mmCIF file of C-alpha atoms and ligand atoms in Angstrom:
data_model
loop_
_atom_site.group_PDB
_atom_site.id
_atom_site.type_symbol
_atom_site.label_atom_id
_atom_site.label_comp_id
_atom_site.label_asym_id
_atom_site.label_seq_id
_atom_site.Cartn_x
_atom_site.Cartn_y
_atom_site.Cartn_z
ATOM 1 C CA UNK A 18 -17.177 -17.298 -51.484
ATOM 2 C CA UNK A 19 -17.652 -18.470 -47.868
ATOM 3 C CA UNK A 20 -20.941 -19.174 -46.182
ATOM 4 C CA UNK A 21 -23.096 -16.152 -45.390
ATOM 5 C CA UNK A 22 -25.615 -17.789 -43.110
ATOM 6 C CA UNK A 23 -25.480 -20.429 -40.395
ATOM 7 C CA UNK A 24 -28.152 -23.058 -39.836
ATOM 8 C CA UNK A 25 -28.871 -23.216 -36.115
ATOM 9 C CA UNK A 26 -30.926 -25.589 -33.975
ATOM 10 C CA UNK A 27 -32.028 -24.717 -30.444
ATOM 11 C CA UNK A 28 -31.890 -27.520 -27.887
ATOM 12 C CA UNK A 29 -34.064 -26.827 -24.848
ATOM 13 C CA UNK A 30 -37.377 -25.048 -25.279
ATOM 14 C CA UNK A 31 -37.818 -23.734 -21.743
ATOM 15 C CA UNK A 32 -37.768 -20.130 -20.573
ATOM 16 C CA UNK A 33 -34.430 -19.050 -22.044
ATOM 17 C CA UNK A 34 -34.640 -21.143 -25.214
ATOM 18 C CA UNK A 35 -38.155 -20.093 -26.125
ATOM 19 C CA UNK A 36 -38.381 -16.493 -24.923
ATOM 20 C CA UNK A 37 -34.806 -15.302 -25.463
ATOM 21 C CA UNK A 38 -32.783 -17.427 -27.917
ATOM 22 C CA UNK A 39 -35.557 -18.108 -30.430
ATOM 23 C CA UNK A 40 -36.737 -14.496 -30.331
ATOM 24 C CA UNK A 41 -33.207 -13.124 -30.601
ATOM 25 C CA UNK A 42 -32.075 -15.549 -33.323
ATOM 26 C CA UNK A 43 -34.969 -14.705 -35.603
ATOM 27 C CA UNK A 44 -33.829 -11.055 -35.633
ATOM 28 C CA UNK A 45 -30.251 -11.927 -36.704
ATOM 29 C CA UNK A 46 -29.848 -12.310 -40.478
ATOM 30 C CA UNK A 47 -26.720 -14.475 -40.157
ATOM 31 C CA UNK A 48 -28.831 -17.283 -38.689
ATOM 32 C CA UNK A 49 -31.406 -19.522 -40.256
ATOM 33 C CA UNK A 50 -33.259 -21.353 -37.470
ATOM 34 C CA UNK A 51 -33.519 -24.906 -38.771
ATOM 35 C CA UNK A 52 -35.268 -26.643 -35.895
ATOM 36 C CA UNK A 53 -35.676 -27.208 -32.180
ATOM 37 C CA UNK A 54 -35.580 -30.149 -29.823
ATOM 38 C CA UNK A 55 -36.465 -30.738 -26.167
ATOM 39 C CA UNK A 56 -36.935 -33.936 -24.137
ATOM 40 C CA UNK A 57 -40.455 -32.618 -23.495
ATOM 41 C CA UNK A 58 -41.994 -33.138 -26.930
ATOM 42 C CA UNK A 59 -44.911 -30.783 -26.170
ATOM 43 C CA UNK A 60 -42.514 -27.934 -25.335
ATOM 44 C CA UNK A 61 -40.605 -28.499 -28.580
ATOM 45 C CA UNK A 62 -43.821 -28.748 -30.619
ATOM 46 C CA UNK A 63 -45.172 -25.495 -29.195
ATOM 47 C CA UNK A 64 -41.964 -23.597 -30.027
ATOM 48 C CA UNK A 65 -41.774 -25.199 -33.481
ATOM 49 C CA UNK A 66 -45.332 -24.100 -34.174
ATOM 50 C CA UNK A 67 -44.808 -20.538 -32.915
ATOM 51 C CA UNK A 68 -41.605 -20.043 -34.911
ATOM 52 C CA UNK A 69 -42.510 -22.181 -37.944
ATOM 53 C CA UNK A 70 -39.535 -24.534 -37.680
ATOM 54 C CA UNK A 71 -39.252 -28.300 -37.439
ATOM 55 C CA UNK A 72 -38.693 -30.566 -34.453
ATOM 56 C CA UNK A 73 -36.613 -33.723 -34.353
ATOM 57 C CA UNK A 74 -37.571 -37.177 -33.126
ATOM 58 C CA UNK A 75 -34.467 -37.240 -30.954
ATOM 59 C CA UNK A 76 -31.180 -35.427 -30.375
ATOM 60 C CA UNK A 77 -29.238 -37.744 -32.668
ATOM 61 C CA UNK A 78 -31.532 -36.866 -35.559
ATOM 62 C CA UNK A 79 -30.769 -33.182 -34.929
ATOM 63 C CA UNK A 80 -27.028 -33.913 -34.906
ATOM 64 C CA UNK A 81 -27.365 -35.866 -38.171
ATOM 65 C CA UNK A 82 -29.034 -32.924 -39.920
ATOM 66 C CA UNK A 83 -26.514 -31.419 -42.381
ATOM 67 C CA UNK A 84 -28.467 -28.154 -42.406
ATOM 68 C CA UNK A 85 -27.469 -27.581 -38.765
ATOM 69 C CA UNK A 86 -24.128 -25.750 -38.440
ATOM 70 C CA UNK A 87 -24.622 -24.562 -34.864
ATOM 71 C CA UNK A 88 -26.222 -26.303 -31.884
ATOM 72 C CA UNK A 89 -27.497 -23.787 -29.332
ATOM 73 C CA UNK A 90 -27.884 -25.501 -25.946
ATOM 74 C CA UNK A 91 -30.460 -24.009 -23.562
ATOM 75 C CA UNK A 92 -30.796 -27.023 -21.268
ATOM 76 C CA UNK A 93 -30.416 -27.282 -17.480
ATOM 77 C CA UNK A 94 -26.881 -26.248 -16.557
ATOM 78 C CA UNK A 95 -25.636 -29.720 -15.584
ATOM 79 C CA UNK A 96 -26.411 -31.024 -19.098
ATOM 80 C CA UNK A 97 -24.390 -28.485 -21.102
ATOM 81 C CA UNK A 98 -21.293 -30.666 -21.488
ATOM 82 C CA UNK A 99 -23.269 -33.870 -21.900
ATOM 83 C CA UNK A 100 -25.125 -32.447 -24.918
ATOM 84 C CA UNK A 101 -22.364 -30.160 -26.150
ATOM 85 C CA UNK A 102 -19.668 -32.850 -26.557
ATOM 86 C CA UNK A 103 -21.630 -35.021 -29.045
ATOM 87 C CA UNK A 104 -22.544 -31.862 -30.969
ATOM 88 C CA UNK A 105 -18.848 -31.029 -31.344
ATOM 89 C CA UNK A 106 -18.088 -34.619 -32.360
ATOM 90 C CA UNK A 107 -20.800 -34.285 -35.023
ATOM 91 C CA UNK A 108 -18.841 -31.294 -36.381
ATOM 92 C CA UNK A 109 -21.270 -28.628 -35.087
ATOM 93 C CA UNK A 110 -20.322 -25.299 -33.568
ATOM 94 C CA UNK A 111 -21.641 -25.093 -30.020
ATOM 95 C CA UNK A 112 -23.314 -22.299 -28.083
ATOM 96 C CA UNK A 113 -24.189 -23.031 -24.443
ATOM 97 C CA UNK A 114 -26.011 -20.934 -21.922
ATOM 98 C CA UNK A 115 -24.231 -19.971 -18.711
ATOM 99 C CA UNK A 116 -22.745 -21.585 -16.704
ATOM 100 C CA UNK A 117 -20.563 -23.499 -19.159
ATOM 101 C CA UNK A 118 -21.413 -26.565 -17.024
ATOM 102 C CA UNK A 119 -21.612 -27.175 -13.285
ATOM 103 C CA UNK A 120 -18.284 -29.013 -12.958
ATOM 104 C CA UNK A 121 -14.837 -28.017 -14.174
ATOM 105 C CA UNK A 122 -14.319 -31.552 -15.524
ATOM 106 C CA UNK A 123 -17.419 -31.431 -17.729
ATOM 107 C CA UNK A 124 -16.644 -27.887 -18.821
ATOM 108 C CA UNK A 125 -13.099 -28.882 -19.775
ATOM 109 C CA UNK A 126 -14.429 -31.928 -21.666
ATOM 110 C CA UNK A 127 -16.632 -29.596 -23.695
ATOM 111 C CA UNK A 128 -13.760 -27.202 -24.411
ATOM 112 C CA UNK A 129 -11.557 -30.135 -25.466
ATOM 113 C CA UNK A 130 -14.277 -31.710 -27.645
ATOM 114 C CA UNK A 131 -14.715 -28.464 -29.566
ATOM 115 C CA UNK A 132 -10.968 -27.977 -29.953
ATOM 116 C CA UNK A 133 -10.378 -31.567 -31.079
ATOM 117 C CA UNK A 134 -13.158 -31.411 -33.656
ATOM 118 C CA UNK A 135 -12.244 -27.962 -34.959
ATOM 119 C CA UNK A 136 -15.577 -26.419 -33.981
ATOM 120 C CA UNK A 137 -16.235 -23.210 -32.071
ATOM 121 C CA UNK A 138 -17.559 -22.876 -28.538
ATOM 122 C CA UNK A 139 -19.339 -19.800 -27.194
ATOM 123 C CA UNK A 140 -20.799 -19.435 -23.709
ATOM 124 C CA UNK A 141 -23.680 -17.016 -23.245
ATOM 125 C CA UNK A 142 -22.565 -14.394 -20.733
ATOM 126 C CA UNK A 143 -24.433 -11.605 -22.405
ATOM 127 C CA UNK A 144 -23.484 -8.816 -19.974
ATOM 128 C CA UNK A 145 -20.195 -8.526 -21.877
ATOM 129 C CA UNK A 146 -22.305 -6.924 -24.615
ATOM 130 C CA UNK A 147 -23.970 -4.319 -22.415
ATOM 131 C CA UNK A 148 -22.492 -0.978 -23.618
ATOM 132 C CA UNK A 149 -22.401 0.400 -20.051
ATOM 133 C CA UNK A 150 -20.365 -2.571 -18.868
ATOM 134 C CA UNK A 151 -18.045 -2.189 -21.851
ATOM 135 C CA UNK A 152 -17.656 1.525 -21.016
ATOM 136 C CA UNK A 153 -16.641 0.694 -17.432
ATOM 137 C CA UNK A 154 -14.220 -2.007 -18.583
ATOM 138 C CA UNK A 155 -12.579 0.430 -20.999
ATOM 139 C CA UNK A 156 -12.359 3.155 -18.344
ATOM 140 C CA UNK A 157 -10.593 0.718 -16.002
ATOM 141 C CA UNK A 158 -8.193 -0.323 -18.777
ATOM 142 C CA UNK A 159 -7.493 3.360 -19.484
ATOM 143 C CA UNK A 160 -6.682 3.880 -15.788
ATOM 144 C CA UNK A 161 -9.653 6.143 -15.016
ATOM 145 C CA UNK A 162 -9.775 4.884 -11.407
ATOM 146 C CA UNK A 163 -6.017 4.484 -11.081
ATOM 147 C CA UNK A 164 -5.062 1.540 -8.903
ATOM 148 C CA UNK A 165 -8.150 -0.444 -7.861
ATOM 149 C CA UNK A 166 -8.586 -0.606 -4.084
ATOM 150 C CA UNK A 167 -11.880 -2.336 -3.360
ATOM 151 C CA UNK A 168 -15.055 -3.660 -4.898
ATOM 152 C CA UNK A 169 -18.456 -5.033 -3.986
ATOM 153 C CA UNK A 170 -20.634 -7.353 -6.029
ATOM 154 C CA UNK A 171 -24.113 -7.829 -4.604
ATOM 155 C CA UNK A 172 -26.902 -9.923 -6.072
ATOM 156 C CA UNK A 173 -29.594 -9.695 -3.414
ATOM 157 C CA UNK A 174 -32.389 -11.321 -5.363
ATOM 158 C CA UNK A 175 -35.531 -13.159 -4.414
ATOM 159 C CA UNK A 176 -37.135 -16.250 -5.885
ATOM 160 C CA UNK A 177 -40.559 -17.301 -4.632
ATOM 161 C CA UNK A 178 -41.128 -20.926 -3.543
ATOM 162 C CA UNK A 179 -42.941 -21.625 -6.821
ATOM 163 C CA UNK A 180 -39.720 -20.963 -8.770
ATOM 164 C CA UNK A 181 -38.050 -23.990 -7.204
ATOM 165 C CA UNK A 182 -41.190 -26.152 -6.762
ATOM 166 C CA UNK A 183 -42.194 -25.912 -10.414
ATOM 167 C CA UNK A 184 -38.799 -27.044 -11.737
ATOM 168 C CA UNK A 185 -37.255 -30.514 -11.840
ATOM 169 C CA UNK A 186 -33.724 -29.114 -11.830
ATOM 170 C CA UNK A 187 -33.524 -25.650 -10.242
ATOM 171 C CA UNK A 188 -32.085 -25.803 -6.752
ATOM 172 C CA UNK A 189 -30.600 -29.279 -7.320
ATOM 173 C CA UNK A 190 -26.905 -30.046 -6.858
ATOM 174 C CA UNK A 191 -26.733 -32.273 -9.919
ATOM 175 C CA UNK A 192 -28.330 -30.057 -12.558
ATOM 176 C CA UNK A 193 -28.176 -26.502 -11.128
ATOM 177 C CA UNK A 194 -24.786 -27.195 -9.534
ATOM 178 C CA UNK A 195 -25.375 -24.455 -6.986
ATOM 179 C CA UNK A 196 -27.931 -21.806 -6.214
ATOM 180 C CA UNK A 197 -27.740 -18.057 -5.761
ATOM 181 C CA UNK A 198 -24.143 -17.873 -7.022
ATOM 182 C CA UNK A 199 -24.112 -20.552 -9.746
ATOM 183 C CA UNK A 200 -27.483 -19.743 -11.252
ATOM 184 C CA UNK A 201 -28.343 -16.121 -10.453
ATOM 185 C CA UNK A 202 -25.085 -14.459 -9.383
ATOM 186 C CA UNK A 203 -22.804 -15.788 -12.090
ATOM 187 C CA UNK A 204 -23.175 -12.816 -14.462
ATOM 188 C CA UNK A 205 -22.168 -10.349 -11.748
ATOM 189 C CA UNK A 206 -19.338 -12.597 -10.532
ATOM 190 C CA UNK A 207 -18.083 -12.992 -14.099
ATOM 191 C CA UNK A 208 -18.030 -9.193 -14.507
ATOM 192 C CA UNK A 209 -16.364 -8.714 -11.128
ATOM 193 C CA UNK A 210 -13.541 -10.994 -12.337
ATOM 194 C CA UNK A 211 -13.456 -9.173 -15.682
ATOM 195 C CA UNK A 212 -12.973 -5.858 -13.847
ATOM 196 C CA UNK A 213 -10.596 -6.959 -11.065
ATOM 197 C CA UNK A 214 -8.584 -9.810 -12.571
ATOM 198 C CA UNK A 215 -7.218 -12.886 -10.847
ATOM 199 C CA UNK A 216 -8.059 -13.787 -7.247
ATOM 200 C CA UNK A 217 -5.171 -14.372 -4.819
ATOM 201 C CA UNK A 218 -7.161 -15.704 -1.858
ATOM 202 C CA UNK A 219 -10.730 -16.036 -0.635
ATOM 203 C CA UNK A 220 -12.985 -17.132 2.176
ATOM 204 C CA UNK A 221 -16.746 -17.506 2.334
ATOM 205 C CA UNK A 222 -19.862 -18.473 4.240
ATOM 206 C CA UNK A 223 -22.383 -20.450 2.206
ATOM 207 C CA UNK A 224 -25.862 -21.106 3.605
ATOM 208 C CA UNK A 225 -29.373 -22.308 2.788
ATOM 209 C CA UNK A 226 -31.500 -19.981 4.894
ATOM 210 C CA UNK A 227 -34.983 -19.790 3.391
ATOM 211 C CA UNK A 228 -35.780 -22.245 0.604
ATOM 212 C CA UNK A 229 -35.999 -26.040 1.021
ATOM 213 C CA UNK A 230 -33.348 -26.642 -1.675
ATOM 214 C CA UNK A 231 -30.119 -28.654 -1.886
ATOM 215 C CA UNK A 232 -28.003 -25.601 -2.744
ATOM 216 C CA UNK A 233 -27.276 -22.172 -1.259
ATOM 217 C CA UNK A 234 -29.744 -19.316 -1.203
ATOM 218 C CA UNK A 235 -27.270 -17.041 0.604
ATOM 219 C CA UNK A 236 -23.508 -16.814 0.239
ATOM 220 C CA UNK A 237 -20.991 -14.135 1.149
ATOM 221 C CA UNK A 238 -17.375 -14.250 0.015
ATOM 222 C CA UNK A 239 -14.371 -12.094 0.881
ATOM 223 C CA UNK A 240 -11.650 -11.907 -1.750
ATOM 224 C CA UNK A 241 -8.182 -10.505 -2.227
ATOM 225 C CA UNK A 242 -7.207 -9.958 -5.860
ATOM 226 C CA UNK A 243 -3.746 -10.315 -7.395
ATOM 227 C CA UNK A 244 -3.691 -6.522 -7.871
ATOM 228 C CA UNK A 245 -4.095 -6.073 -4.093
ATOM 229 C CA UNK A 246 -7.713 -4.924 -4.162
ATOM 230 C CA UNK A 247 -10.150 -6.397 -1.649
ATOM 231 C CA UNK A 248 -13.668 -7.412 -2.625
ATOM 232 C CA UNK A 249 -16.885 -8.922 -1.365
ATOM 233 C CA UNK A 250 -19.476 -10.966 -3.208
ATOM 234 C CA UNK A 251 -22.979 -11.411 -1.824
ATOM 235 C CA UNK A 252 -25.410 -13.681 -3.632
ATOM 236 C CA UNK A 253 -28.906 -14.572 -2.542
ATOM 237 C CA UNK A 254 -32.353 -15.656 -3.683
ATOM 238 C CA UNK A 255 -33.734 -15.023 -0.203
ATOM 239 C CA UNK A 256 -33.647 -11.206 -0.042
ATOM 240 C CA UNK A 257 -37.302 -10.269 -0.301
ATOM 241 C CA UNK A 258 -38.610 -8.748 -2.529
ATOM 242 C CA UNK A 259 -35.378 -8.776 -4.593
ATOM 243 C CA UNK A 260 -33.105 -5.832 -5.382
ATOM 244 C CA UNK A 261 -31.264 -4.855 -8.579
ATOM 245 C CA UNK A 262 -27.775 -6.335 -8.635
ATOM 246 C CA UNK A 263 -24.931 -3.910 -7.966
ATOM 247 C CA UNK A 264 -21.223 -3.703 -8.629
ATOM 248 C CA UNK A 265 -19.218 -0.983 -6.859
ATOM 249 C CA UNK A 266 -15.647 -0.209 -7.828
ATOM 250 C CA UNK A 267 -13.286 1.918 -5.750
ATOM 251 C CA UNK A 268 -9.910 3.141 -6.958
ATOM 252 C CA UNK A 269 -7.290 5.773 -6.132
ATOM 253 C CA UNK A 270 -9.035 8.292 -8.383
ATOM 254 C CA UNK A 271 -12.671 7.683 -7.534
ATOM 255 C CA UNK A 272 -15.572 5.320 -7.637
ATOM 256 C CA UNK A 273 -17.969 3.845 -10.203
ATOM 257 C CA UNK A 274 -21.143 1.883 -9.488
ATOM 258 C CA UNK A 275 -23.429 -0.172 -11.706
ATOM 259 C CA UNK A 276 -26.964 -1.194 -10.819
ATOM 260 C CA UNK A 277 -28.868 -3.684 -12.980
ATOM 261 C CA UNK A 278 -26.247 -3.129 -15.670
ATOM 262 C CA UNK A 279 -26.509 0.645 -15.803
ATOM 263 C CA UNK A 280 -24.040 3.221 -14.537
ATOM 264 C CA UNK A 281 -25.487 4.892 -11.445
ATOM 265 C CA UNK A 282 -22.320 6.509 -10.076
ATOM 266 C CA UNK A 283 -19.262 7.978 -11.767
ATOM 267 C CA UNK A 284 -17.416 9.968 -9.109
ATOM 268 C CA UNK A 285 -14.046 10.104 -10.799
ATOM 269 C CA UNK A 286 -11.398 12.833 -10.479
ATOM 270 C CA UNK A 287 -11.625 15.232 -13.421
ATOM 271 C CA UNK A 288 -14.818 13.687 -14.890
ATOM 272 C CA UNK A 289 -18.292 15.171 -14.947
ATOM 273 C CA UNK A 290 -20.662 12.510 -13.574
ATOM 274 C CA UNK A 291 -23.592 13.580 -15.747
ATOM 275 C CA UNK A 292 -21.580 12.620 -18.858
ATOM 276 C CA UNK A 293 -21.561 9.003 -17.730
ATOM 277 C CA UNK A 294 -24.806 8.207 -15.879
ATOM 278 C CA UNK A 295 -27.283 5.941 -17.658
ATOM 279 C CA UNK A 296 -30.805 7.302 -17.874
ATOM 280 C CA UNK A 297 -32.743 4.109 -18.586
ATOM 281 C CA UNK A 298 -33.257 1.170 -16.251
ATOM 282 C CA UNK A 299 -32.379 -2.027 -18.108
ATOM 283 C CA UNK A 300 -33.910 -5.345 -17.061
ATOM 284 C CA UNK A 301 -32.984 -7.057 -13.819
ATOM 285 C CA UNK A 302 -33.923 -10.594 -12.833
ATOM 286 C CA UNK A 303 -34.074 -9.460 -9.182
ATOM 287 C CA UNK A 304 -37.494 -10.999 -8.550
ATOM 288 C CA UNK A 305 -38.556 -12.329 -11.976
ATOM 289 C CA UNK A 306 -36.159 -14.516 -14.015
ATOM 290 C CA UNK A 307 -37.902 -13.527 -17.248
ATOM 291 C CA UNK A 308 -37.428 -9.783 -16.654
ATOM 292 C CA UNK A 309 -33.879 -9.636 -18.019
ATOM 293 C CA UNK A 310 -33.205 -7.624 -21.189
ATOM 294 C CA UNK A 311 -33.134 -9.508 -24.511
ATOM 295 C CA UNK A 312 -30.853 -6.998 -26.296
ATOM 296 C CA UNK A 313 -27.617 -8.399 -24.914
ATOM 297 C CA UNK A 314 -28.532 -11.924 -25.989
ATOM 298 C CA UNK A 315 -29.134 -10.493 -29.468
ATOM 299 C CA UNK A 316 -25.783 -8.709 -29.464
ATOM 300 C CA UNK A 317 -23.841 -11.744 -28.256
ATOM 301 C CA UNK A 318 -25.557 -14.216 -30.611
ATOM 302 C CA UNK A 319 -24.911 -11.853 -33.531
ATOM 303 C CA UNK A 320 -21.253 -11.472 -32.543
ATOM 304 C CA UNK A 321 -20.947 -15.268 -32.307
ATOM 305 C CA UNK A 322 -22.315 -15.684 -35.853
ATOM 306 C CA UNK A 323 -19.973 -13.036 -37.226
ATOM 307 C CA UNK A 324 -16.968 -14.676 -35.611
ATOM 308 C CA UNK A 325 -17.867 -18.182 -36.800
ATOM 309 C CA UNK A 326 -18.480 -16.955 -40.348
ATOM 310 C CA UNK A 327 -15.117 -15.162 -40.265
ATOM 311 C CA UNK A 328 -13.365 -18.280 -38.919
ATOM 312 C CA UNK A 329 -12.557 -16.585 -35.610
ATOM 313 C CA UNK A 330 -13.036 -17.610 -31.975
ATOM 314 C CA UNK A 331 -16.500 -16.404 -30.922
ATOM 315 C CA UNK A 332 -17.134 -14.560 -27.657
ATOM 316 C CA UNK A 333 -17.324 -15.578 -24.799
ATOM 317 C CA UNK A 334 -14.746 -18.404 -24.950
ATOM 318 C CA UNK A 335 -14.900 -21.575 -22.896
ATOM 319 C CA UNK A 336 -11.680 -20.615 -21.110
ATOM 320 C CA UNK A 337 -13.151 -17.272 -20.084
ATOM 321 C CA UNK A 338 -16.390 -18.891 -18.899
ATOM 322 C CA UNK A 339 -14.371 -21.350 -16.802
ATOM 323 C CA UNK A 340 -13.130 -18.481 -14.623
ATOM 324 C CA UNK A 341 -16.498 -17.701 -13.012
ATOM 325 C CA UNK A 342 -17.314 -21.417 -12.711
ATOM 326 C CA UNK A 343 -14.034 -22.109 -10.897
ATOM 327 C CA UNK A 344 -14.446 -19.120 -8.578
ATOM 328 C CA UNK A 345 -18.002 -20.109 -7.620
ATOM 329 C CA UNK A 346 -16.966 -23.715 -6.952
ATOM 330 C CA UNK A 347 -14.067 -22.446 -4.818
ATOM 331 C CA UNK A 348 -16.419 -20.174 -2.851
ATOM 332 C CA UNK A 349 -18.506 -23.292 -2.094
ATOM 333 C CA UNK A 350 -15.389 -25.257 -1.174
ATOM 334 C CA UNK A 351 -14.027 -22.532 1.118
ATOM 335 C CA UNK A 352 -17.112 -22.139 3.348
ATOM 336 C CA UNK A 353 -15.483 -21.040 6.595
ATOM 337 C CA UNK A 354 -11.812 -21.397 5.675
ATOM 338 C CA UNK A 355 -9.324 -19.603 3.460
ATOM 339 C CA UNK A 356 -8.215 -20.713 0.017
ATOM 340 C CA UNK A 357 -4.875 -19.270 -1.156
ATOM 341 C CA UNK A 358 -3.972 -19.702 -4.836
HETATM 342 N N1 NAD B 4 -28.131 -15.941 -19.783
HETATM 343 C C1 NAD B 4 -29.115 -15.766 -18.929
HETATM 344 O O1 NAD B 4 -29.367 -14.645 -18.459
HETATM 345 C C2 NAD B 4 -29.958 -16.935 -18.502
HETATM 346 C C3 NAD B 4 -31.213 -16.719 -17.912
HETATM 347 C C4 NAD B 4 -31.972 -17.846 -17.549
HETATM 348 C C5 NAD B 4 -31.467 -19.132 -17.737
HETATM 349 N N2 NAD B 4 -30.227 -19.289 -18.284
HETATM 350 C C6 NAD B 4 -29.651 -20.637 -18.453
HETATM 351 O O2 NAD B 4 -30.392 -21.330 -19.440
HETATM 352 C C7 NAD B 4 -30.463 -22.722 -19.132
HETATM 353 C C8 NAD B 4 -31.924 -23.154 -19.138
HETATM 354 O O3 NAD B 4 -32.648 -22.392 -18.188
HETATM 355 P P1 NAD B 4 -34.237 -22.182 -18.314
HETATM 356 O O4 NAD B 4 -34.585 -21.143 -17.300
HETATM 357 O O5 NAD B 4 -34.630 -21.963 -19.709
HETATM 358 O O6 NAD B 4 -34.769 -23.610 -17.807
HETATM 359 P P2 NAD B 4 -36.194 -24.268 -18.095
HETATM 360 O O7 NAD B 4 -36.426 -25.237 -16.995
HETATM 361 O O8 NAD B 4 -37.216 -23.209 -18.333
HETATM 362 O O9 NAD B 4 -35.969 -25.046 -19.470
HETATM 363 C C9 NAD B 4 -35.158 -26.185 -19.570
HETATM 364 C C10 NAD B 4 -35.678 -27.056 -20.720
HETATM 365 O O10 NAD B 4 -34.829 -28.195 -20.824
HETATM 366 C C11 NAD B 4 -35.621 -29.348 -21.042
HETATM 367 N N3 NAD B 4 -34.911 -30.509 -20.527
HETATM 368 C C12 NAD B 4 -34.695 -30.849 -19.251
HETATM 369 N N4 NAD B 4 -33.962 -31.969 -19.175
HETATM 370 C C13 NAD B 4 -33.703 -32.343 -20.440
HETATM 371 C C14 NAD B 4 -32.959 -33.400 -21.017
HETATM 372 N N5 NAD B 4 -32.353 -34.339 -20.266
HETATM 373 N N6 NAD B 4 -32.877 -33.467 -22.360
HETATM 374 C C15 NAD B 4 -33.479 -32.542 -23.126
HETATM 375 N N7 NAD B 4 -34.220 -31.517 -22.641
HETATM 376 C C16 NAD B 4 -34.310 -31.412 -21.314
HETATM 377 C C17 NAD B 4 -36.915 -29.087 -20.295
HETATM 378 O O11 NAD B 4 -37.985 -29.856 -20.846
HETATM 379 C C18 NAD B 4 -37.099 -27.585 -20.496
HETATM 380 O O12 NAD B 4 -37.891 -27.305 -21.629
HETATM 381 C C19 NAD B 4 -29.752 -22.891 -17.787
HETATM 382 O O13 NAD B 4 -28.434 -23.316 -17.987
HETATM 383 C C20 NAD B 4 -29.743 -21.488 -17.199
HETATM 384 O O14 NAD B 4 -28.649 -21.249 -16.348
HETATM 385 C C21 NAD B 4 -29.475 -18.226 -18.673
#
């Protein structure tokens, strides 16, 4: 009989590691949390104490632990590949938080390391597990809107100065890799691509307008998709006090809109809107990064365990996560000119 449970170690005991991954993992029977590690020993010790698991003296000791099947990386974005590759070489399955990394080269190295060592790679893009998002995706696949004409993705969020000042890595080119798009907007951009498909051409304006940071706090992109639809992406951490992120979809047969991951408009020929609208407001990180919902992390981490135990590719794959990374990097590169693919 195959394995029924996976030993998992969480690397990075900051906000997402401590308050989302650890909490979610302990509710999923397919995981046994073996231990945690963080460069900040006090952060690791506090999480180990709260969740009654062990810590490791260093990362290598964690990788040497035969009880660890899966390494779950919740480190600053620019370290995902750097820590993920040795985990794969140690024969561990790898989970990394979004973005997969901040450069295509590092992301590809991580994908290759997992492939070459026969281990799985999953990137946390938990919105794929939001039932409302899945409903919209299915409706588009079923042709509910007919041919797609236009779309808007808007992440007009706000981060107070303390958010950047209190972090060694947020707002830095090296470890955050970008700002409002790479860190905050990526979920919405990833979904926009999921809904509309490949991009044919794009232009953008990328600015730092409010915060004293190395990366953008305001960016606007104009896109043309392969299917002919036109779209805009707005991403910001300078829109006070922060507004729930929105995606609007327009097609031949009507329009659908999502706000903070819930369906707020379903004006589609032949459909009764009240059958589709979501009653409950799910979490949005519009002004507080910790205000996102934990449920979708739980659903994705559970789906990852099920896939690994069944010997299948877990969601969301490295290749899929590369799409939003590439698009964001191209939006930065465009800044004032057109890129045609
Ligand atoms: N999926 C989501 O909705 C979501 C939400 C927030 C953050 N994230 C992602 O999670 C990751 C972590 O974000 P966070 O908000 O938890 O950050 P954080 O700053 O709260 O935590 C990062 C942790 O990494 C540790 N660390 C830093 N450098 C290290 C190193 N060289 N070696 C080992 N440990 C090191 C720090 O001590 C800290 O405990 C980022 O990639 C971010 O994009 C995802």
